[in-house]
Amino acid sequence: MQTAEITRRFLAHFAASGHTVVPSAPLPAVNDPNLLFVNAGMVQFVPYFLGQVTPPYARATSVQKCLRTPDIDEVGRTSRHGTFFQMTGNFSFGDYFKAQAIPMAWDLLTQPVAAGGFGLDPDRLWVTVYLEDDEAADIWNRTVGVPVERIVRRGMADNFWSMGIPGPCGPSSEIYVDRGPDYGREGGPAVDEDRYLELWNLVFMQYERGPGEGKEGYPILGDLPARNIDTGMGLERVAAYLQGVDNLYEIDEVRPILTRAAELTGKRYGAHSGHAATSSHPDDVRLRVIADHVRTALMLVSDGVTPSNEGRGYVLRRILRRAIRAVRLSGFEDPALPELLPVARDAMAGSYPEVAQRFERIADVTYAEEETFRSTLKQGATILDTALSDTRREGGVQLAAREAFLLHDTYGFPIDLTLEIAAEQGLTVDEPGFRALMAEQRRRTRADAQARKTGHADRAVFRGVLDQHGPTDWLAYTTLETDSSVLALVREGQPTAYAGVGDLITVVLDRTPFYAESGGQEADAGVLTASDVAAEVVDVQRLFGRLVVHQVRVLDGDLHVGQAVHAAVDAEWRLGARQAHSGTHVLHAALRQVLGPTALQSGSYNRPGYLRLDFGWRGALAPETRGEVEDVANLAVRADLHVTAEVMPLVRAKEIGALALFGEAYGEDVRVVEIGGEWSRELCGGTHVEGSAQIGPLAVVGESSVGAGLRRIEAHVGVEAFRYLARERDLVHRLAGLFHARPDEVGDRVEATVAQLRQAEKEVAALRANLLATRAGAATPTDVDGTAYLGLRAPEGTSTAEVRALAQRLRDQLAPERPGVVAVTASSQGRGSLVVAVNAAARAGGVAADDLVRRVLAGKGGGGPDLAQGGGVPGDRVADLLTAVEHQLAS
């Protein structure tokens, strides 16, 4: 049974029993400060379980895309570990509990295939329950009919579930299938979890947990507002069992990638073991890494993640580079992703059609990252060769841990390659020291993560306000002013009754006209006033999706809880923000019109008068293309296209082609903003103008790269665009005056002047080089242990390029049959540099220019054996460098 068919049957089974089918949330966990990625099927429903948001349905079912990376280094070493996986689940929000959840799961697993089930043999199924959960054990035995001997009671570490952070939790019951004696020992899940494969975990979500490490070291804070059901059936595990294969690497959505990787590398999966799934041979491990990571990268980029050096982007970069490294170590040197990603796309498109629709962008991002990493490998190999040479020259046999860690952490050079290359040169690596440095880095990372994990606790006071007073009456779309009441004041996470002049305080109002920062749009500015109070609003945020909180600075008087205030948005600020946000939509539509539909927005920021938009594209925009985009946008402004905003079901929004921002999570109902109807139709919660003419002129002021396959375009709108263009006009008129030319002639005059200056610079450089050579010609080499050594100091201000050319010229003038070394120094602006050139006879005798430079400059500098350079020394030490080179030759 194919994976897509398993998904279809699962959703149909629960839809038939009244569950709402909910689409998977994107992999980035955008609504939870504790998580980088969704790591469980219930993550998107956490606010419902906690009672923070009223669920729009009493029961739901979904197939959720998940990602777990804590065990990333174990991927491939076993057949059980993977990064991307899919969790099918059914959920009840106070509607039903154990008595209904347990039979529904059993029925789907055991119903015949012809009847829509999975057709599992009931006699091969085992279940586990929490040690103290007599109710679940009784339902399994008396209602479902599972014999007592196949019901196993286990402790909190095995059968009590949470996300690993503060939040909802509860006892669980797991369903296992016995795969037979070929897979291990008899005796049930407590004896052997390889033979007894876990398929489904039914969590009876009824408690809220606090902070704590491990699966048992946390307190239970109390009951949730309702008793809920959260189940998770591992799709890959069920697919493996139903498809008669051993593990997730051999199912229909993964095996084609592994097979293609084997073809590229010339390896045969399982060739070194009678059982490929249990093989730990490096070839099999690498093939599993490639298959898992290529699929994971496909899904991450599809959901809007791009490679970077932090956060989610770093995880993607690491996954991609591990895959590329594994391909290289398997013997395939050419770019591999163009061969592997299309296979992953075809394998996953049956379940996720969007990976095919978005593939052009996915390919741009990932192929560019591979090119970057291949360059990194070349650079890292050069640095490593230098470090290994230094180690050998100093009589060492082991590369220091700090060198290996620097290569890994700064240059992205994998430790496996460091070990391999060092071994080829007869050296070892201080691997324990490297692991210790990595452990220290992980410790710091965990400390940063722990700081994020306090998110729920830090907001507890605001949750109390929400529970007591209900959601904020948010009126930002309809008015700029409201008469409001102060519900709460919060200082440094603690409630307070008063705030005085100079205090920076968080204020919760019963109603507000202020727009809370969201969707790239900055929060409104404005004031809170009363008869004897004035406070400046400096920031506005939304918590739990329903509570708006204002950070204010008290300017006059005292604020206190229960006080009546007048809340007023700065009208000019709001107008500028509306112009910028609508301008972002117009610019996005213009980009897509000029570049094509793959130029999709992946992020934006707008404030009054200014906007920036990140979009998927490979390569800089040509000036004429940039100009065309600006023209299309301004034509849309001139046309005064009608702007509308309508709330509708997400399904309807997708049907009419509304664009959604990559990586964002959306609810059942969404707000669709249109500019000129279908010309620009996007999901957006921001504030907008009524007609595009209100945006004013739009002036593109910059376009740059912000990552592989990702560009950023910046623009001014409205009055700020007028001011920018006025500054450009004034500059042109100033240049016209200097050149005594008309404004339209300035460009040609500047080009001609620049060309003349460059020609003059070349002539001056040639004259300086001839003068230097003439002066140097009078110098005679010194004999240093049979080597002709010529050391010279160039005049102040001589460029490094000129020094390098002089060194090469003088070296070539030395007698070729005799070893010769030339060293030239120069100083400029208080800093000195050194260039060393070595002829062929000296190189044959073991003298290398790069070696000399590094020894003289304490490891700094670079180049090759024939020519090398370095710098950064104080200018008053330049003369000492020549003597130092001579001493090195004599030693």
Coordinates of N, CA and C in Angstrom, one line a residue, residues 689-793:
V689 N -4.1 50.9 2.0 CA -4.8 52.1 1.4 C -6.1 51.6 0.7
E690 N -6.9 52.6 0.4 CA -8.2 52.2 -0.3 C -8.0 52.1 -1.8
G691 N -7.1 52.8 -2.4 CA -6.8 52.7 -3.8 C -5.3 52.9 -4.0
S692 N -4.7 52.3 -5.0 CA -3.3 52.2 -5.2 C -2.6 53.6 -5.4
A693 N -3.4 54.6 -5.9 CA -2.9 55.9 -6.1 C -2.4 56.5 -4.8
Q694 N -3.1 56.1 -3.7 CA -2.7 56.6 -2.3 C -1.3 56.2 -1.9
I695 N -0.7 55.2 -2.6 CA 0.6 54.8 -2.2 C 1.6 55.9 -2.5
G696 N 1.3 56.6 -3.6 CA 2.3 57.7 -4.0 C 3.4 57.0 -4.9
P697 N 4.3 57.8 -5.3 CA 5.4 57.2 -6.1 C 6.2 56.1 -5.4
L698 N 6.7 55.2 -6.1 CA 7.4 54.1 -5.6 C 8.8 54.1 -6.2
A699 N 9.8 54.3 -5.4 CA 11.2 54.4 -5.9 C 12.1 53.2 -5.4
V700 N 12.5 52.4 -6.3 CA 13.4 51.3 -5.9 C 14.8 51.8 -5.6
V701 N 15.3 51.6 -4.4 CA 16.6 52.2 -4.0 C 17.7 51.1 -3.9
G702 N 17.4 49.8 -4.0 CA 18.4 48.9 -3.8 C 17.9 47.5 -4.1
E703 N 18.9 46.6 -4.5 CA 18.6 45.2 -4.8 C 19.9 44.4 -4.5
S704 N 19.8 43.4 -3.7 CA 21.0 42.7 -3.2 C 20.7 41.3 -2.9
S705 N 21.7 40.5 -2.6 CA 21.6 39.1 -2.2 C 21.5 39.0 -0.7
V706 N 20.6 38.1 -0.2 CA 20.6 37.9 1.3 C 20.7 36.4 1.5
G707 N 21.2 35.6 0.6 CA 21.4 34.2 0.7 C 21.3 33.5 -0.6
A708 N 21.6 32.2 -0.6 CA 21.6 31.4 -1.8 C 20.2 31.4 -2.4
G709 N 20.0 31.9 -3.6 CA 18.7 31.8 -4.2 C 17.7 32.8 -3.6
L710 N 18.2 33.8 -2.9 CA 17.3 34.7 -2.3 C 17.8 36.2 -2.5
R711 N 16.9 37.0 -3.0 CA 17.2 38.4 -3.2 C 16.4 39.3 -2.4
R712 N 16.9 40.5 -2.2 CA 16.1 41.6 -1.4 C 16.0 42.8 -2.3
I713 N 14.8 43.4 -2.4 CA 14.6 44.6 -3.1 C 14.1 45.6 -2.1
E714 N 14.6 46.9 -2.1 CA 14.2 47.9 -1.2 C 13.6 49.1 -2.0
A715 N 12.6 49.8 -1.3 CA 12.0 50.9 -2.0 C 11.5 51.9 -1.0
H716 N 11.3 53.2 -1.4 CA 10.6 54.2 -0.7 C 9.3 54.4 -1.4
V717 N 8.3 54.8 -0.6 CA 7.0 55.2 -1.1 C 6.5 56.5 -0.6
G718 N 5.5 57.1 -1.2 CA 4.9 58.3 -0.7 C 5.9 59.5 -0.6
V719 N 5.8 60.3 0.5 CA 6.7 61.4 0.6 C 8.1 61.0 0.7
E720 N 8.5 59.9 1.3 CA 9.9 59.4 1.3 C 10.4 59.2 -0.1
A721 N 9.6 58.7 -1.0 CA 10.0 58.5 -2.4 C 10.3 59.9 -3.0
F722 N 9.4 60.9 -2.8 CA 9.6 62.2 -3.3 C 11.0 62.7 -2.8
R723 N 11.2 62.6 -1.5 CA 12.5 63.1 -0.9 C 13.7 62.4 -1.5
Y724 N 13.6 61.1 -1.7 CA 14.7 60.3 -2.3 C 15.0 60.8 -3.7
L725 N 13.9 61.0 -4.5 CA 14.1 61.4 -5.9 C 14.6 62.8 -5.9
A726 N 14.2 63.7 -5.0 CA 14.7 65.1 -4.9 C 16.2 65.1 -4.7
R727 N 16.6 64.2 -3.7 CA 18.1 64.1 -3.5 C 18.8 63.7 -4.7
E728 N 18.3 62.7 -5.4 CA 18.9 62.2 -6.7 C 19.0 63.4 -7.7
R729 N 17.9 64.2 -7.8 CA 17.8 65.3 -8.7 C 18.9 66.3 -8.4
D730 N 19.0 66.7 -7.1 CA 20.0 67.7 -6.7 C 21.4 67.2 -7.0
L731 N 21.6 65.9 -6.8 CA 23.0 65.4 -7.1 C 23.3 65.5 -8.6
V732 N 22.3 65.2 -9.4 CA 22.5 65.3 -10.8 C 22.8 66.8 -11.2
H733 N 22.1 67.7 -10.7 CA 22.3 69.1 -11.0 C 23.6 69.6 -10.5
R734 N 24.1 69.1 -9.4 CA 25.4 69.5 -8.8 C 26.5 69.0 -9.8
L735 N 26.4 67.7 -10.2 CA 27.4 67.2 -11.1 C 27.3 67.9 -12.5
A736 N 26.1 68.3 -12.9 CA 26.0 69.0 -14.2 C 26.8 70.3 -14.1
G737 N 26.7 71.0 -12.9 CA 27.4 72.2 -12.8 C 28.9 72.0 -12.8
L738 N 29.4 71.0 -12.1 CA 30.8 70.7 -12.1 C 31.4 70.4 -13.4
F739 N 30.6 69.7 -14.3 CA 31.1 69.3 -15.6 C 30.7 70.3 -16.7
H740 N 29.9 71.4 -16.3 CA 29.5 72.4 -17.3 C 28.7 71.7 -18.4
A741 N 27.8 70.8 -18.0 CA 27.0 70.0 -18.9 C 25.6 70.0 -18.6
R742 N 24.7 69.6 -19.6 CA 23.3 69.5 -19.3 C 23.1 68.2 -18.4
P743 N 22.0 68.2 -17.6 CA 21.8 67.0 -16.8 C 21.8 65.7 -17.5
D744 N 21.3 65.7 -18.8 CA 21.2 64.4 -19.5 C 22.6 64.0 -20.1
E745 N 23.6 64.9 -19.9 CA 24.9 64.6 -20.4 C 25.8 64.1 -19.3
V746 N 25.3 64.2 -18.0 CA 26.2 63.9 -16.9 C 26.7 62.5 -16.9
G747 N 25.9 61.5 -17.3 CA 26.3 60.1 -17.3 C 27.5 59.9 -18.2
D748 N 27.4 60.4 -19.4 CA 28.5 60.2 -20.4 C 29.8 60.9 -19.9
R749 N 29.6 62.1 -19.3 CA 30.8 62.9 -18.8 C 31.5 62.1 -17.7
V750 N 30.7 61.6 -16.8 CA 31.3 60.8 -15.7 C 32.0 59.6 -16.2
E751 N 31.4 58.8 -17.1 CA 32.1 57.7 -17.7 C 33.4 58.0 -18.3
A752 N 33.4 59.1 -19.1 CA 34.6 59.5 -19.8 C 35.7 59.9 -18.8
T753 N 35.3 60.6 -17.7 CA 36.3 61.1 -16.7 C 36.9 59.9 -16.0
V754 N 36.0 58.9 -15.6 CA 36.5 57.7 -14.9 C 37.5 57.0 -15.8
A755 N 37.1 56.8 -17.1 CA 38.1 56.1 -18.0 C 39.4 56.8 -18.1
Q756 N 39.4 58.2 -18.1 CA 40.7 58.9 -18.2 C 41.5 58.7 -16.9
L757 N 40.8 58.7 -15.7 CA 41.5 58.5 -14.5 C 42.1 57.1 -14.4
R758 N 41.4 56.1 -14.9 CA 41.9 54.7 -14.8 C 43.1 54.6 -15.7
Q759 N 43.1 55.3 -16.9 CA 44.2 55.2 -17.8 C 45.4 55.9 -17.2
A760 N 45.1 57.0 -16.5 CA 46.2 57.8 -15.8 C 46.8 56.9 -14.7
E761 N 45.9 56.2 -14.0 CA 46.4 55.4 -12.9 C 47.3 54.3 -13.4
K762 N 47.0 53.7 -14.6 CA 47.8 52.7 -15.2 C 49.1 53.2 -15.6
E763 N 49.1 54.4 -16.1 CA 50.4 55.0 -16.5 C 51.3 55.3 -15.3
V764 N 50.7 55.9 -14.3 CA 51.4 56.2 -13.1 C 52.0 54.9 -12.5
A765 N 51.2 53.8 -12.5 CA 51.6 52.5 -11.9 C 52.8 52.0 -12.7
A766 N 52.8 52.1 -14.1 CA 53.9 51.7 -14.9 C 55.1 52.5 -14.6
L767 N 55.0 53.8 -14.5 CA 56.1 54.6 -14.2 C 56.7 54.3 -12.8
R768 N 55.8 54.0 -11.8 CA 56.3 53.7 -10.5 C 57.0 52.4 -10.5
A769 N 56.5 51.4 -11.3 CA 57.1 50.1 -11.4 C 58.5 50.2 -12.0
N770 N 58.6 51.0 -13.1 CA 59.9 51.1 -13.7 C 60.9 51.8 -12.8
L771 N 60.4 52.8 -12.0 CA 61.3 53.5 -11.1 C 61.8 52.5 -10.0
L772 N 60.8 51.7 -9.5 CA 61.2 50.7 -8.4 C 62.2 49.7 -9.0
A773 N 61.9 49.3 -10.2 CA 62.9 48.3 -10.8 C 64.2 48.9 -11.0
T774 N 64.3 50.2 -11.4 CA 65.6 50.8 -11.6 C 66.3 50.9 -10.3
R775 N 65.6 51.3 -9.2 CA 66.3 51.4 -7.9 C 66.7 50.0 -7.4
A776 N 65.9 49.1 -7.7 CA 66.2 47.7 -7.2 C 67.3 47.1 -8.0
G777 N 67.5 47.5 -9.2 CA 68.5 46.9 -10.1 C 69.9 47.1 -9.5
A778 N 70.0 48.2 -8.7 CA 71.3 48.5 -8.2 C 71.7 47.6 -7.0
A779 N 70.7 47.0 -6.4 CA 70.9 46.1 -5.3 C 71.5 44.8 -5.7
T780 N 72.4 44.2 -4.9 CA 73.0 42.9 -5.2 C 72.5 41.9 -4.1
P781 N 72.3 40.7 -4.6 CA 71.8 39.6 -3.7 C 72.9 39.3 -2.6
T782 N 72.4 38.8 -1.5 CA 73.3 38.3 -0.4 C 73.3 36.8 -0.4
D783 N 74.5 36.2 -0.2 CA 74.5 34.8 -0.2 C 74.2 34.3 1.2
V784 N 73.1 33.5 1.3 CA 72.7 32.9 2.6 C 72.7 31.4 2.5
D785 N 73.8 30.8 2.9 CA 73.9 29.3 2.8 C 73.7 28.8 1.4
G786 N 74.2 29.5 0.4 CA 74.1 29.0 -1.0 C 72.9 29.5 -1.7
T787 N 72.1 30.3 -1.0 CA 70.9 30.9 -1.6 C 71.1 32.4 -1.9
A788 N 70.8 32.8 -3.1 CA 70.9 34.2 -3.4 C 69.7 34.9 -2.8
Y789 N 69.9 35.8 -1.8 CA 68.8 36.5 -1.2 C 68.8 38.0 -1.4
L790 N 67.7 38.5 -1.9 CA 67.6 39.9 -2.2 C 66.4 40.5 -1.4
G791 N 66.7 41.4 -0.4 CA 65.6 42.0 0.4 C 65.6 43.4 0.2
L792 N 64.4 44.0 -0.1 CA 64.2 45.4 -0.5 C 63.0 45.9 0.2
R793 N 63.1 47.3 0.5 CA 61.9 48.0 1.1 C 61.4 49.0 0.1

